[in-house]
mmCIF file of C-alpha atoms in Angstrom:
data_model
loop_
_atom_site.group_PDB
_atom_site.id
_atom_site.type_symbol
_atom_site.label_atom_id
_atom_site.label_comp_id
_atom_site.label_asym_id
_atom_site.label_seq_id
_atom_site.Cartn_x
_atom_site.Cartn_y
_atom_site.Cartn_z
ATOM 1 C CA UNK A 1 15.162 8.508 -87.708
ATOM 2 C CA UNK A 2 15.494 7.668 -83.918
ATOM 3 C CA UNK A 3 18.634 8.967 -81.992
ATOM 4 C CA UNK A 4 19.305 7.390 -78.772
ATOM 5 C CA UNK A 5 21.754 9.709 -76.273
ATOM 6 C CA UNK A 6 23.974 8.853 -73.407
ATOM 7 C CA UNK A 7 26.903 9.055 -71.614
ATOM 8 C CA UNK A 8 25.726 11.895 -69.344
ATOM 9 C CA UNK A 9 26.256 11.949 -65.608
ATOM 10 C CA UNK A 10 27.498 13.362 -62.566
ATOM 11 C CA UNK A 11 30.930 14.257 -63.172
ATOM 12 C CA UNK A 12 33.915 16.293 -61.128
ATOM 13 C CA UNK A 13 34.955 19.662 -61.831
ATOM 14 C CA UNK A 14 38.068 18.953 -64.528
ATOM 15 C CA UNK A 15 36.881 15.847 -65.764
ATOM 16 C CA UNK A 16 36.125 14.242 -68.874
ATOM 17 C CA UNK A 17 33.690 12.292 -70.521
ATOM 18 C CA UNK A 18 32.367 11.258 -73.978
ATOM 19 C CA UNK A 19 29.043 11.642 -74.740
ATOM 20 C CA UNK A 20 27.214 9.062 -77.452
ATOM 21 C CA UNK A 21 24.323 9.450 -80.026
ATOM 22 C CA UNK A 22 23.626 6.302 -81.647
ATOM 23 C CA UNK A 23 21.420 6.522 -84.986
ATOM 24 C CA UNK A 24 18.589 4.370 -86.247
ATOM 25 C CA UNK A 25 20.167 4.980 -89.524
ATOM 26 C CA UNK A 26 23.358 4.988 -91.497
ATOM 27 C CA UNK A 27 25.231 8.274 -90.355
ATOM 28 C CA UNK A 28 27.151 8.132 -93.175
ATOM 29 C CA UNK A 29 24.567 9.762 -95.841
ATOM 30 C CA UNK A 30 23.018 12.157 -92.874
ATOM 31 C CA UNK A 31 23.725 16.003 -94.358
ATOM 32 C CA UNK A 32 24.581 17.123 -90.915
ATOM 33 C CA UNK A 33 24.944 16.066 -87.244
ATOM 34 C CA UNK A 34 25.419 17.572 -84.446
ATOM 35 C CA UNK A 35 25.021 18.769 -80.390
ATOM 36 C CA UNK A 36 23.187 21.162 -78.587
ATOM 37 C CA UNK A 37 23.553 21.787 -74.841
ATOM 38 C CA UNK A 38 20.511 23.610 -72.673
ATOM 39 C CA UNK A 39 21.504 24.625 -69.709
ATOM 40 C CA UNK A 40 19.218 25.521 -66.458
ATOM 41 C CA UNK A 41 17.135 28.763 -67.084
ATOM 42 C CA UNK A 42 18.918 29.232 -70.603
ATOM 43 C CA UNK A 43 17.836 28.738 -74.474
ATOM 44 C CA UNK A 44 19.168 25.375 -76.087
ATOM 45 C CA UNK A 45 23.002 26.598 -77.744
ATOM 46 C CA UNK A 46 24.591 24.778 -80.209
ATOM 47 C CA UNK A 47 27.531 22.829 -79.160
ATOM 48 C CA UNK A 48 29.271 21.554 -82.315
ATOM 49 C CA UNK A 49 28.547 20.101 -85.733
ATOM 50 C CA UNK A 50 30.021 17.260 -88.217
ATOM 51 C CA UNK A 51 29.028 17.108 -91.907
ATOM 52 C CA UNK A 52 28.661 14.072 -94.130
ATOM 53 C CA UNK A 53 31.985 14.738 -95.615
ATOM 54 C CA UNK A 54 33.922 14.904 -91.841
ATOM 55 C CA UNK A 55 33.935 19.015 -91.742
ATOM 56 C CA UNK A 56 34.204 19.812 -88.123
ATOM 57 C CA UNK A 57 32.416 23.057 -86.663
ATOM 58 C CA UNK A 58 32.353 24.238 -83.037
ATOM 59 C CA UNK A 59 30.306 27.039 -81.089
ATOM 60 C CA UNK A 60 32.084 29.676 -79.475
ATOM 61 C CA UNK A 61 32.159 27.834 -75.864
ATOM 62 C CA UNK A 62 33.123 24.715 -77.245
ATOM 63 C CA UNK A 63 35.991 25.492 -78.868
ATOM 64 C CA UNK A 64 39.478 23.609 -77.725
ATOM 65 C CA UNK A 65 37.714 21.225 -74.745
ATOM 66 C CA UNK A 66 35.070 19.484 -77.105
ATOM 67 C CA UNK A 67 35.709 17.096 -80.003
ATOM 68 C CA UNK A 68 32.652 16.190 -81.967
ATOM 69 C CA UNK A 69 33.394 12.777 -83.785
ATOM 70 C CA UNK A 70 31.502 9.711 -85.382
ATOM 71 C CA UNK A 71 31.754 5.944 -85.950
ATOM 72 C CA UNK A 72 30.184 5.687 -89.457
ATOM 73 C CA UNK A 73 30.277 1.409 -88.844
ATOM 74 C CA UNK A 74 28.838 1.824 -85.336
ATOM 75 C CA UNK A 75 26.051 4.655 -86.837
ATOM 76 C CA UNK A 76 26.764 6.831 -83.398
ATOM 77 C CA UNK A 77 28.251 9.988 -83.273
ATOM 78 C CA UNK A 78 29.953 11.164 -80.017
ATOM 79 C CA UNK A 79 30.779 14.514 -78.095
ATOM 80 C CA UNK A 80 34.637 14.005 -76.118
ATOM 81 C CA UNK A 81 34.886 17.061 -73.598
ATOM 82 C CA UNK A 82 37.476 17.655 -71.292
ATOM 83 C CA UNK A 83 38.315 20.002 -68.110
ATOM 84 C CA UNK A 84 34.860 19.976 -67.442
ATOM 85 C CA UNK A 85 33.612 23.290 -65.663
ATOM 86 C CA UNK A 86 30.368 24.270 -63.790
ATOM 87 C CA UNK A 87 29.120 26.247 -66.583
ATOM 88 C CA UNK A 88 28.825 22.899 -68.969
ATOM 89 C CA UNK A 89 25.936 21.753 -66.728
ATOM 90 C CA UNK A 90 23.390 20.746 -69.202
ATOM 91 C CA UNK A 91 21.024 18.303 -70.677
ATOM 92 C CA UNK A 92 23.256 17.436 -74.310
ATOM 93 C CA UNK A 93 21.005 16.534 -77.494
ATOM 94 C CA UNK A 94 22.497 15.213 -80.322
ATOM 95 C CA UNK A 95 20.482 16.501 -83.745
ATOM 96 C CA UNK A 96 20.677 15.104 -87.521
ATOM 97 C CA UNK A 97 19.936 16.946 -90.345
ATOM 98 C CA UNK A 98 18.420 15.036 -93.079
ATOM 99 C CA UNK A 99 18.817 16.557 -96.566
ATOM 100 C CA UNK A 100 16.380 15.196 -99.415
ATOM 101 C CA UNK A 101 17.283 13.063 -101.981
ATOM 102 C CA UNK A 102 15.928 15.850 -104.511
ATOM 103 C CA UNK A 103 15.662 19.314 -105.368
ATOM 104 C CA UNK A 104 12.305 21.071 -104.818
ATOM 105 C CA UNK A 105 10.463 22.636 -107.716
ATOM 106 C CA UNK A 106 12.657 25.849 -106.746
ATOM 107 C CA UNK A 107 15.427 23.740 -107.294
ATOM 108 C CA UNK A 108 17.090 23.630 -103.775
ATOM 109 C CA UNK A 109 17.207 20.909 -101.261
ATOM 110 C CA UNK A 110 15.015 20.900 -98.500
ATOM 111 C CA UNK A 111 16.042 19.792 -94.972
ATOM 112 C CA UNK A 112 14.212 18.134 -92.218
ATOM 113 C CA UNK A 113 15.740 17.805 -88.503
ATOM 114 C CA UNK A 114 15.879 15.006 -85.802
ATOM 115 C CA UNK A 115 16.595 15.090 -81.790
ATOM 116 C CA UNK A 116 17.250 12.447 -79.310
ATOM 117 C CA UNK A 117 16.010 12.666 -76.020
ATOM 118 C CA UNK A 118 18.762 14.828 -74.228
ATOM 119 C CA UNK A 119 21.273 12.956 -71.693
ATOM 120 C CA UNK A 120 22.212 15.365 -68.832
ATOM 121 C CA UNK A 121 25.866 15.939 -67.543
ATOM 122 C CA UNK A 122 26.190 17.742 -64.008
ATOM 123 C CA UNK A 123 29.595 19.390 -63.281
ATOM 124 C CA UNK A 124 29.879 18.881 -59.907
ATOM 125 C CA UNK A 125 32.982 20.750 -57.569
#
């Protein structure tokens, strides 16, 4: 599973932008996809997550200016965010989560995770 990232950039203080993670694969069947954000100095935080079935999940600082979404026919997932503040300075990295096809001999699902390379949005004022 590849994932390609982009849409970051330098962007104003109270902008917008939409991020993009396009997928070697068909998003449709992947368990679990979602973003992170690491910002300067800090640990990698997760942003916000979208299940196979469309179940929509945010992180405490993501909540009401970011809108995770996906194109199932275009295989890419996106990240909207709005009113853009200095504190969203960060390289973005969009992750799946690929559940197997099969239980395990202890009869639960095992999971293995993907990253693209990061795309970095400045917040500039």
């Amino acid at each position: 599973v590849q994932l390609q990232a982009s849409g970051g950039g330098l962007v104003q203080l109270g902008g917008s932008l939409r991020l993009s993670c396009e997928a070697s694969v068909n998003i449709a069947s992947i368990y679990n996809m979602g973003w992170y954000r690491q910002a300067p100095g800090k640990e990698r935080e997760w942003v916000a997550s979208i299940m196979s079935g469309g179940t929509t999940n945010y992180g405490a600082s993501a909540k009401g200016r970011f809108t995770i979404s996906r194109d199932t026919a275009k295989n890419t997932l996106y990240l909207q965010v709005i009113n853009l503040k200095p504190e969203d300075t960060a390289v973005y990295y969009c992750n799946a989560e690929i559940q197997s096809r099969s239980r395990d001999s202890d009869g639960v699902y095992t999971y293995v995770g993907y990253w693209g390379q990061g795309t970095l949005v400045t917040v500039s004022s």
